[in-house]
Amino acid sequence: MMTVTVKLFAQYRDGRFKDEKIEYAKGTTAQMVVDALELEGVSPLGVLMVNGRHVDPSYHLKEGDEIALFPKIGGG
Amino acid sequence: MADLIYRVNMTNLSFKIEEVPTEWMGLGGRALTSTIVAKEVDPECHPLGPNNKLVFAPGLLSGTSASNSGRNSCGAKSPLTGGIKESNVGGTSAQIMSKLGVKALIIEGMPKKNAFYQLHVTKNNVEFIEVPELVGKDNYAVLDAMAAKYDKKVAVMTIGRVGEMRMNLANISVKDPGGKLRSHGRGGLGAVMGSKKIKCITVDAADYKEVTIADPEKFKEASKIFTKALQENPISGQGLPAFGTNVLVNILNEAGGLPTHNFREGNWEFAENICGETMAETIKARGGKTTHGCHAGCVIQCSQVYNDKDGNYLTSGFEYETIWALGSNFGIKDLDMIAKIDGLMDDLGVDSIEASVTLGLAVDAGIVAYGDGEKAYELLSKDLPQGTPIGRIIGSGTHVLGKIYGLTHVPTVKGQGIPAYEPRAVKGQGITYATSTMGADHTSGYAVATNILNSGGYVDPLKKEGQVELARNLQIATAAVDSTGMCIFVAFPALDDPKCLPALVDMINARFGCSLTIDDVVNLGKTILKTEHEFNIKAGLGKADDRLPEFMKYETLPPHNAIWDFSGEEIDEFWNF
């Protein structure tokens, strides 16, 4: 197992959390985290960052990673 | 009846109506203001002198039922940048001017008499009214006076004391449908209006007509598709109405691109205090409005009404850029204090970006401590409108303050304060800031969309590859959108929904009975940029002005230790089109 910090933003926080340390099995991908939290039922995934960098949903998480999940958002 | 040009001469207080020249027929908004400024204003003139002109022009679709088409453009030579300037705004002025048949209002000259005037624009006339009772008043007092004088449908464009004193921070404020204010914010256009001794402009809707649509059925059909695209897009349909533009605090913070401590770090430990999610919760708890349109016909509703703890109005149109600048960049952790200052800036009529970036630099100058909101409020509420020496220094903006205090860590391009997105960590936006004809301006080509938000594809924000082309394409598209009267947020569905842009072009064709293609619209964007660039070159701005501040080349930006690593030659590639 490994511990990962999951951060949620905008609509993804509704009925969930802002940030939590969660244990996952080794080999867990970012997409598996999105699926487990059923985020895309709320709004399509917009941006996925790990440790402040954009990554692909197939990214394999590592111990101590911080994953940030945003629905499609914009502004300016 | 065809739309007409209304021309006002303040030197002799005269007015005339002109037919629209053939070459201006297909232009509106920014395309028209920039074309008129480039043709009629001497690029070498003093921006606050008699030879500058102030031009207002609603967009091509303003006044129609097209969603989000209520933007008005204002153009002039900028006292802040020394180059051409266009700033567009929501509110009520674009729709009323369009319905009155005013394609452009051109104001030239300067009165010899030391008196301020109200210009009252009606069907086929402009009245010059001396308003000594309004001199020394700020924006809400002007709105109150005009509400007492006219029907509520009168559009009001006004300046506060800061505009009367012709300071670089001065904006032109416009009454919105809720009776509050929106702003032609950047570039000191309020100072130009003040130099012409115009306290306010009112546009009377009493005799207006509905705008003519050449093909009403086609217009209706295209309009439906366009509106649907706006409503179904997750950004314009869900995120913006729920959280406003301030939803950006957390994502920029996460990406290390949230300028902090006057552009010294890329993230801030207190971002959660001021973010869009916190703001939306606070608004709901206090009985404000999380969704609010800046003009009639807006279906995105990204604006809001923000109340204090007792449920009393503090501010509206509470935007990410202002919250960022007073928040992480200047250090205020309390969203209520930021809202209080934002409301004050509306009343004073100052550009909330330039004023707040200037406060960030004022920390370096030792004028105010980082995060001292009370002192910032005092400087803005007392020194600035009273024109004390320190008030005038702050009122001159970031670049001048840096010069006066001998500072080198000054975040400006072409004299205009850099807004809200760290160029070293969002490099496409850095190219836009460097090359924009407007000085550092996030709205002239929003590369954040593709660098950070995954809209219109993805270009790695920390790498150089693809950034010049991205910034170029976005600036061309933005110049065209700014000419339609559309809110720039239609760009989000336009980038991701193939039905959106064709529907926009179809509406223009149906409105005017023409047959433009998307390529024509792109070419219009290119022509506008080249016209503006040529004006700037004649005004004395050269390649050396298309650069970011030098400190960004040798100060690395945490957390990614990013640096600005573009050569001058690489930046200059922008203009190769």
XYZ file of C-alpha atoms in Angstrom:
653
model
C 0.000 0.000 0.000
C 0.980 3.646 -0.359
C -0.371 6.931 0.983
C -1.380 9.631 -1.496
C -2.829 13.088 -0.805
C -5.943 13.656 -2.918
C -7.076 17.256 -3.477
C -10.485 18.028 -4.964
C -11.654 21.331 -6.429
C -14.782 23.156 -7.600
C -17.840 20.873 -8.035
C -15.791 17.799 -7.113
C -15.824 18.953 -3.491
C -19.622 18.770 -3.201
C -20.421 15.941 -0.767
C -16.772 14.841 -0.724
C -13.716 16.604 0.752
C -11.091 19.255 0.012
C -8.030 17.141 0.633
C -7.402 13.809 2.273
C -4.586 11.323 2.692
C -5.818 8.042 1.237
C -4.176 4.625 1.039
C -4.083 2.918 -2.339
C -2.642 -0.334 -3.576
C 0.656 -0.080 -5.423
C 0.043 0.232 -9.161
C -2.974 2.530 -8.752
C -3.295 5.003 -11.602
C -4.682 8.533 -11.471
C -7.692 7.411 -13.509
C -8.442 4.717 -10.921
C -8.633 7.436 -8.237
C -11.030 9.451 -10.427
C -13.163 6.355 -11.011
C -13.245 5.318 -7.360
C -14.489 8.757 -6.333
C -17.071 8.718 -9.181
C -16.019 12.224 -10.179
C -16.907 12.099 -13.839
C -20.535 11.544 -12.957
C -20.417 15.120 -11.599
C -18.502 16.782 -14.425
C -15.888 15.672 -16.957
C -12.318 15.618 -15.696
C -10.614 18.839 -16.785
C -7.175 18.916 -15.262
C -5.149 16.330 -13.460
C -1.946 17.367 -11.726
C 0.479 15.386 -9.627
C 2.898 17.398 -7.515
C 2.024 20.539 -9.472
C 2.578 19.100 -12.960
C 0.006 18.019 -15.520
C 0.026 14.247 -15.996
C -1.828 11.709 -18.081
C -4.646 9.718 -16.382
C -2.535 6.580 -16.879
C 0.106 7.983 -14.487
C 1.069 5.455 -11.788
C 0.931 7.030 -8.371
C 3.833 6.789 -5.949
C 4.110 6.979 -2.176
C 3.756 10.619 -1.005
C 2.333 11.969 -4.271
C -0.159 14.824 -4.182
C -2.837 14.435 -6.821
C -5.077 17.425 -7.696
C -8.326 16.822 -9.590
C -10.274 19.598 -11.306
C -13.433 19.436 -13.413
C -13.390 21.490 -16.644
C -13.027 25.051 -15.363
C -11.999 28.371 -16.829
C -12.037 32.091 -16.306
C -9.784 35.003 -17.050
C -31.869 53.532 -41.213
C -28.139 52.852 -41.383
C -25.923 53.228 -38.347
C -24.029 56.507 -38.116
C -20.854 57.984 -36.704
C -21.395 60.559 -33.955
C -18.443 62.977 -33.766
C -17.955 65.357 -30.848
C -15.422 68.165 -30.730
C -14.704 69.333 -27.188
C -12.592 72.305 -28.308
C -15.597 74.185 -29.669
C -18.338 72.010 -28.110
C -19.718 71.023 -31.482
C -21.298 67.846 -32.758
C -21.905 66.329 -36.161
C -23.287 63.134 -37.631
C -21.383 61.360 -40.390
C -22.157 58.529 -42.755
C -20.064 55.444 -42.081
C -17.151 55.304 -44.546
C -17.262 52.181 -46.722
C -14.044 50.793 -45.250
C -15.538 50.899 -41.743
C -18.824 49.217 -42.676
C -17.807 45.686 -41.688
C -16.091 46.737 -38.484
C -17.308 46.974 -34.915
C -15.911 46.948 -31.378
C -12.119 46.734 -31.199
C -11.725 46.509 -34.984
C -13.450 49.863 -35.320
C -11.893 51.688 -32.360
C -8.384 50.577 -33.336
C -8.961 51.451 -37.009
C -10.236 54.919 -36.094
C -7.444 55.591 -33.598
C -4.820 54.382 -36.093
C -6.261 56.541 -38.869
C -7.086 59.717 -36.971
C -4.716 59.963 -33.990
C -1.128 61.130 -34.401
C 0.864 58.278 -32.811
C 3.334 60.827 -31.464
C 0.688 62.941 -29.719
C 0.506 63.309 -25.954
C -2.230 60.930 -24.764
C -3.646 63.632 -22.492
C -3.379 66.409 -25.066
C -5.860 67.820 -27.558
C -4.800 65.500 -30.400
C -5.718 62.226 -28.775
C -9.235 60.918 -29.437
C -11.517 58.770 -27.319
C -13.601 56.363 -29.374
C -16.487 54.162 -28.251
C -17.870 51.438 -30.534
C -20.314 48.639 -29.729
C -19.573 45.239 -31.228
C -20.987 43.946 -34.503
C -23.638 41.909 -32.694
C -24.300 44.281 -29.785
C -27.922 45.285 -29.490
C -29.139 42.010 -31.009
C -30.606 39.105 -29.068
C -27.388 37.087 -29.471
C -26.262 35.733 -26.108
C -23.316 37.514 -24.500
C -23.061 40.177 -27.205
C -23.333 43.267 -25.003
C -19.722 44.438 -24.911
C -18.675 47.969 -25.768
C -15.158 48.888 -26.876
C -13.285 52.031 -25.982
C -10.066 53.042 -27.712
C -7.456 55.804 -27.550
C -3.729 56.288 -27.255
C -2.979 55.066 -23.735
C -1.334 57.338 -21.162
C -0.145 54.199 -19.355
C 1.558 52.357 -22.225
C 2.111 55.135 -24.757
C 0.619 52.803 -27.362
C -2.793 52.045 -28.756
C -5.404 50.822 -26.300
C -8.712 49.035 -26.524
C -10.653 48.061 -23.439
C -14.091 46.477 -23.623
C -16.831 46.277 -21.054
C -20.265 44.840 -20.316
C -22.915 47.014 -18.716
C -25.633 48.805 -20.623
C -23.805 51.155 -22.991
C -23.187 48.824 -25.958
C -26.789 47.735 -26.344
C -28.230 51.234 -25.990
C -25.701 52.776 -28.385
C -26.435 50.037 -30.942
C -30.173 50.462 -30.685
C -29.758 54.208 -31.093
C -27.851 53.535 -34.319
C -24.510 54.862 -33.076
C -21.832 52.796 -34.775
C -19.092 54.836 -33.113
C -18.840 57.869 -30.868
C -15.628 59.782 -31.580
C -14.570 62.454 -29.083
C -11.807 64.838 -30.088
C -10.268 68.125 -28.953
C -10.169 69.610 -25.490
C -12.031 72.547 -23.940
C -10.096 75.690 -23.110
C -12.511 76.471 -20.288
C -11.806 74.849 -16.938
C -15.181 73.154 -16.587
C -16.402 69.570 -16.674
C -19.185 68.434 -18.971
C -21.787 65.742 -19.304
C -22.367 64.584 -22.871
C -25.982 63.533 -23.328
C -26.352 61.390 -26.455
C -29.823 61.127 -27.976
C -31.245 60.366 -31.404
C -29.291 62.586 -33.841
C -27.935 64.843 -31.128
C -25.319 65.285 -28.422
C -25.977 67.871 -25.739
C -23.106 69.518 -23.804
C -24.088 70.163 -20.190
C -21.791 71.809 -17.669
C -21.875 69.818 -14.427
C -20.047 71.793 -11.700
C -22.133 69.967 -9.093
C -20.521 66.649 -10.101
C -16.904 67.809 -9.974
C -15.108 66.120 -7.091
C -17.697 63.338 -6.937
C -17.056 59.647 -7.505
C -18.911 57.142 -9.619
C -21.870 56.166 -7.465
C -22.704 59.820 -6.809
C -22.734 60.369 -10.574
C -25.028 57.356 -11.082
C -27.373 58.702 -8.397
C -27.457 62.127 -10.052
C -28.206 60.629 -13.470
C -30.882 58.340 -12.031
C -32.576 61.393 -10.549
C -32.378 63.203 -13.875
C -33.363 60.512 -16.388
C -35.263 57.343 -17.026
C -33.503 54.247 -15.703
C -32.734 53.085 -19.254
C -30.085 55.780 -19.709
C -26.605 54.286 -20.062
C -23.986 56.080 -17.965
C -20.233 56.123 -18.564
C -18.419 58.026 -15.847
C -15.119 58.894 -14.176
C -14.355 59.563 -10.519
C -11.915 62.027 -8.975
C -8.945 59.933 -10.091
C -10.041 60.393 -13.703
C -10.587 64.096 -13.188
C -6.952 64.283 -12.043
C -5.873 62.314 -15.163
C -4.034 59.560 -13.296
C -2.837 56.454 -15.136
C -4.993 54.183 -12.958
C -8.234 55.882 -13.968
C -10.818 53.777 -15.728
C -14.154 54.571 -17.351
C -16.975 53.007 -15.363
C -20.244 51.928 -16.941
C -23.592 51.359 -15.269
C -24.637 47.715 -15.357
C -28.213 46.351 -15.469
C -28.238 46.071 -11.647
C -27.242 49.708 -11.173
C -23.669 48.828 -10.175
C -20.497 49.330 -12.200
C -18.383 47.596 -14.822
C -15.176 49.081 -16.158
C -13.190 49.917 -19.256
C -10.404 49.016 -16.868
C -6.955 49.057 -18.293
C -4.651 51.616 -19.807
C -5.831 54.843 -18.186
C -8.741 55.559 -20.512
C -10.435 57.412 -17.630
C -7.527 59.849 -17.665
C -8.115 60.487 -21.379
C -11.802 61.159 -20.651
C -10.743 63.467 -17.794
C -8.323 65.310 -20.076
C -11.242 66.085 -22.369
C -13.137 67.462 -19.353
C -15.906 64.918 -19.660
C -17.286 63.818 -16.303
C -19.867 61.477 -17.727
C -21.566 60.388 -20.933
C -25.224 59.427 -20.917
C -26.888 57.606 -23.786
C -30.628 57.946 -23.843
C -32.669 54.977 -25.015
C -35.898 56.932 -25.342
C -35.921 56.991 -29.170
C -34.131 53.807 -29.900
C -35.054 51.266 -32.509
C -34.399 47.543 -32.524
C -31.314 46.761 -34.595
C -32.009 45.607 -38.114
C -31.411 41.925 -38.885
C -30.977 41.174 -42.602
C -32.122 37.563 -42.257
C -34.087 37.129 -39.010
C -34.777 33.402 -39.472
C -31.136 32.518 -40.078
C -30.156 34.708 -37.168
C -32.579 32.935 -34.858
C -31.376 29.526 -35.947
C -27.676 30.364 -35.506
C -28.397 32.113 -32.217
C -30.024 28.954 -30.819
C -27.008 26.822 -31.727
C -24.643 29.397 -30.253
C -26.560 29.717 -26.983
C -26.754 25.936 -26.644
C -22.983 25.690 -27.133
C -22.460 28.205 -24.323
C -24.864 26.458 -21.986
C -23.654 22.912 -22.634
C -19.964 23.660 -22.276
C -18.804 22.627 -18.780
C -16.789 25.834 -18.339
C -19.271 28.458 -19.533
C -22.295 26.403 -18.491
C -21.235 25.092 -15.061
C -17.891 26.244 -13.622
C -18.110 29.984 -14.333
C -21.672 30.458 -13.069
C -20.961 28.426 -9.914
C -17.641 29.922 -8.832
C -16.970 32.973 -11.030
C -13.568 33.674 -12.533
C -12.114 33.288 -9.049
C -12.265 29.506 -9.550
C -8.783 30.074 -10.994
C -7.026 30.733 -7.673
C -6.650 27.080 -6.771
C -5.652 25.785 -10.177
C -2.996 28.471 -10.686
C -1.791 27.858 -7.149
C -1.555 24.124 -7.794
C 0.352 24.697 -11.043
C 2.826 27.051 -9.373
C 1.659 29.947 -11.533
C -0.096 32.119 -8.907
C 2.100 35.231 -8.569
C 2.874 35.744 -4.888
C 4.840 38.393 -2.928
C 5.077 40.699 -5.934
C 5.968 37.937 -8.413
C 8.503 36.114 -6.225
C 6.814 32.744 -5.765
C 4.299 30.754 -7.776
C 2.062 29.565 -4.961
C 0.642 30.812 -1.665
C -0.115 28.968 1.560
C -3.325 30.967 2.128
C -4.907 30.427 -1.296
C -7.819 28.556 0.274
C -8.821 31.738 2.162
C -9.539 33.620 -1.066
C -10.385 30.938 -3.641
C -13.568 30.690 -5.699
C -14.884 27.755 -3.692
C -14.585 29.741 -0.436
C -16.069 32.800 -2.126
C -19.129 30.875 -3.388
C -19.775 29.346 0.061
C -19.472 32.770 1.683
C -21.831 34.409 -0.799
C -24.469 31.729 -0.312
C -24.258 31.926 3.484
C -24.745 35.709 3.404
C -27.614 35.933 0.929
C -25.649 37.366 -1.979
C -25.755 36.162 -5.571
C -23.322 33.616 -6.974
C -24.617 34.144 -10.512
C -25.074 37.530 -12.075
C -24.702 38.915 -15.601
C -22.630 41.994 -16.383
C -24.997 42.801 -19.254
C -28.488 41.840 -20.402
C -28.491 38.660 -22.489
C -25.567 37.045 -20.683
C -26.184 33.305 -20.264
C -22.878 32.586 -18.529
C -23.491 34.775 -15.445
C -19.942 34.618 -14.054
C -20.380 37.773 -12.014
C -21.781 37.829 -8.491
C -22.939 40.046 -5.622
C -20.777 39.714 -2.517
C -22.196 40.848 0.839
C -20.544 41.442 4.211
C -21.219 39.437 7.389
C -24.406 41.426 8.014
C -25.740 40.843 4.516
C -24.942 44.358 3.270
C -23.558 44.884 -0.240
C -19.765 45.021 -0.461
C -19.007 44.510 -4.120
C -19.976 42.828 -7.374
C -18.052 41.742 -10.431
C -15.529 40.345 -7.971
C -12.928 38.987 -10.366
C -10.036 36.587 -10.022
C -7.455 39.131 -11.139
C -8.370 41.642 -8.438
C -8.625 38.956 -5.760
C -5.269 37.509 -6.790
C -3.548 40.907 -6.856
C -4.761 41.964 -3.419
C -4.510 38.376 -2.160
C -1.347 36.420 -2.833
C 0.483 39.248 -4.584
C -0.138 41.919 -1.929
C -0.831 39.490 0.922
C -4.382 40.174 2.183
C -5.733 36.899 3.605
C -9.236 38.176 4.366
C -11.684 37.982 1.450
C -13.963 40.575 3.105
C -11.158 43.130 3.126
C -10.397 42.380 -0.519
C -14.100 42.850 -1.324
C -14.198 46.142 0.561
C -11.232 47.457 -1.430
C -12.738 46.172 -4.692
C -15.972 48.060 -3.968
C -13.967 51.191 -3.172
C -12.066 50.920 -6.448
C -15.376 50.699 -8.350
C -16.513 53.939 -6.753
C -13.183 55.701 -7.299
C -13.012 54.534 -10.901
C -9.602 52.904 -10.912
C -8.288 49.840 -12.719
C -8.406 47.236 -9.969
C -5.589 45.240 -11.598
C -3.156 48.132 -12.066
C -3.949 49.621 -8.636
C -3.454 46.292 -6.878
C -0.275 45.337 -8.749
C 1.019 48.789 -7.796
C 0.260 48.017 -4.140
C 2.279 44.796 -4.486
C 5.257 46.843 -5.655
C 4.579 49.465 -2.966
C 5.586 46.782 -0.452
C 9.037 46.649 -2.074
C 9.163 50.436 -1.927
C 8.510 50.376 1.826
C 5.274 52.339 1.495
C 3.078 49.631 3.008
C 3.626 46.242 4.671
C 2.749 42.981 2.921
C -0.870 42.121 3.674
C -1.749 45.413 5.403
C -5.257 45.847 3.995
C -6.155 48.721 6.329
C -3.209 50.800 5.122
C -3.967 49.900 1.509
C -7.572 51.041 2.012
C -6.358 54.306 3.516
C -3.958 54.971 0.627
C -6.707 54.298 -1.919
C -9.577 56.033 -0.142
C -7.719 59.137 1.060
C -4.385 59.760 -0.647
C -5.391 58.680 -4.135
C -8.584 60.738 -4.628
C -7.192 63.707 -2.707
C -4.152 63.738 -4.971
C -1.565 63.837 -2.202
C 2.027 63.239 -3.406
C 1.951 59.540 -2.406
C -1.555 59.261 -3.853
C -0.340 60.584 -7.183
C 2.647 58.214 -7.160
C 0.354 55.229 -6.628
C -2.090 56.694 -9.123
C 0.643 56.659 -11.754
C 0.745 52.864 -11.706
C 3.335 50.158 -11.224
C 5.915 51.255 -13.783
C 6.168 54.859 -12.569
C 6.254 53.832 -8.910
C 9.154 51.508 -9.745
C 11.025 54.356 -11.441
C 10.456 56.781 -8.577
C 11.702 54.314 -5.970
C 14.610 52.982 -8.044
C 13.312 49.410 -8.123
C 14.273 46.684 -10.596
C 11.822 43.929 -9.653
C 8.981 45.700 -11.464
C 6.309 43.473 -13.063
C 5.265 45.475 -16.130
C 5.313 45.232 -19.919
C 5.046 48.442 -21.943
C 4.394 50.204 -18.643
C 1.348 48.132 -17.746
C 1.259 45.888 -14.661
C 1.367 42.139 -15.332
C -1.860 40.436 -14.272
C -2.531 37.218 -12.400
C -0.509 34.580 -14.280
C 3.216 34.016 -13.723
C 4.897 34.231 -17.128
C 7.766 31.992 -16.047
C 5.358 29.191 -15.094
C 2.735 29.841 -17.811
C 5.066 30.592 -20.687
C 2.430 30.949 -23.398
C 0.853 33.713 -21.359
C 4.307 35.263 -21.040
C 4.545 35.455 -24.835
C 1.134 37.153 -24.916
C 2.226 39.670 -22.283
C 5.440 40.406 -24.199
C 3.862 40.841 -27.609
C 0.397 42.235 -26.901
C -0.163 45.620 -28.466
C -1.896 46.592 -25.216
C 0.962 45.998 -22.757
C 0.682 43.088 -20.332
C -2.921 42.056 -20.859
C -4.307 38.607 -20.056
C -7.437 39.194 -22.135
C -5.551 39.787 -25.373
C -4.683 36.109 -25.810
C -5.534 33.734 -23.008
C -2.854 31.068 -23.323
C -3.704 29.957 -19.777
C -6.556 28.069 -21.456
C -4.211 25.704 -23.258
C -1.233 25.837 -20.868
C -3.192 25.177 -17.677
C -6.886 24.458 -18.310
C -6.627 21.900 -21.134
C -8.934 23.962 -23.361
C -8.092 23.920 -27.060
C -5.540 21.145 -26.458
C -2.524 21.225 -24.158
C 0.859 22.915 -24.392
C 3.201 22.306 -21.440
C 3.274 25.586 -19.474
C 6.902 25.176 -18.396
C 8.340 24.460 -21.831
C 9.005 26.840 -24.729
C 7.812 24.582 -27.533
C 4.617 25.726 -29.222
C 4.094 28.835 -27.073
C 4.722 31.505 -29.722
C 2.324 29.877 -32.159
C -0.272 29.405 -29.403
C -0.079 33.040 -28.284
C -0.252 34.241 -31.896
C -3.318 32.166 -32.746
C -5.113 33.208 -29.571
C -4.333 36.906 -30.026
C -5.625 36.798 -33.601
C -8.822 35.042 -32.515
C -9.292 37.375 -29.555
C -8.937 40.501 -31.681
C -11.723 39.152 -33.888
C -13.979 38.195 -30.947
C -13.419 41.647 -29.401
C -14.900 43.103 -32.581
C -18.151 41.151 -32.373
C -19.247 42.530 -28.998
C -19.019 39.049 -27.557
C -17.773 38.310 -24.066
C -14.334 36.675 -24.340
C -15.618 33.636 -22.428
C -17.323 32.421 -25.610
C -13.757 31.359 -26.431
C -14.053 28.326 -24.128
C -16.858 26.654 -26.084
C -15.317 27.979 -29.310
C -12.066 26.151 -28.500
C -13.722 22.839 -27.691
C -17.102 22.746 -29.485
C -16.991 22.638 -33.316
C -20.520 24.083 -33.586
C -19.807 27.285 -31.659
C -17.603 29.372 -33.963
C -19.565 28.636 -37.180
C -22.744 29.713 -35.358
C -21.078 32.991 -34.361
C -20.061 33.686 -37.958
C -23.570 32.726 -39.132
C -25.066 35.300 -36.760
C -22.817 38.037 -38.164
C -23.796 37.037 -41.699
C -27.498 37.002 -40.833
C -27.236 40.378 -39.080
C -25.568 42.159 -42.016
C -26.596 40.038 -44.987
C -23.036 39.102 -45.824
C -21.269 35.793 -46.336
C -18.142 35.799 -44.219
C -16.243 32.581 -43.638
C -14.199 31.619 -40.584
C -11.091 32.489 -42.606
C -12.450 36.007 -43.109
C -12.856 36.372 -39.363
C -9.310 35.131 -38.775
C -8.048 37.615 -41.359
C -9.930 40.391 -39.572
C -8.085 39.441 -36.369
C -4.733 39.572 -38.176
C -5.525 42.960 -39.709
C -6.489 44.407 -36.326
C -3.271 43.226 -34.681
C -1.143 44.578 -37.530
C -2.948 47.923 -37.469
C -2.359 48.226 -33.724
C 1.262 47.098 -34.018
C 1.950 49.656 -36.734
C 0.478 52.422 -34.564
C 2.716 51.357 -31.682
C 5.830 51.380 -33.854
C 4.990 54.898 -35.049
C 4.419 55.863 -31.414
C 7.995 54.787 -30.647
C 7.468 51.297 -29.261
C 9.897 48.785 -30.739
C 11.111 45.216 -30.336
C 12.748 46.079 -27.011
C 9.282 46.834 -25.675
C 8.088 43.324 -26.622
C 9.977 41.924 -23.651
C 9.227 40.792 -20.128
C 10.945 42.470 -17.171
C 14.584 41.468 -16.948
C 14.358 40.066 -13.389
C 12.350 37.144 -14.762
C 15.475 36.031 -16.646
C 17.677 35.773 -13.552
C 15.303 35.173 -10.619
C 13.990 31.613 -10.544
C 10.379 31.087 -9.547
C 9.477 28.478 -6.910
C 8.104 25.826 -6.765
C 9.262 24.725 -10.236
C 12.325 26.976 -10.263
C 11.071 28.310 -13.566
C 12.880 31.011 -15.506
C 11.983 33.196 -18.490
C 14.249 31.700 -21.152
C 12.980 33.058 -24.484
C 15.461 35.009 -26.599
C 14.412 38.251 -28.248
C 14.567 36.588 -31.666
C 12.241 33.813 -30.516
C 9.707 36.344 -29.206
C 9.892 38.412 -32.389
C 8.755 35.347 -34.377
C 5.305 36.224 -33.060
C 4.905 38.923 -35.714
C 5.690 36.629 -38.641
C 2.223 36.242 -40.084
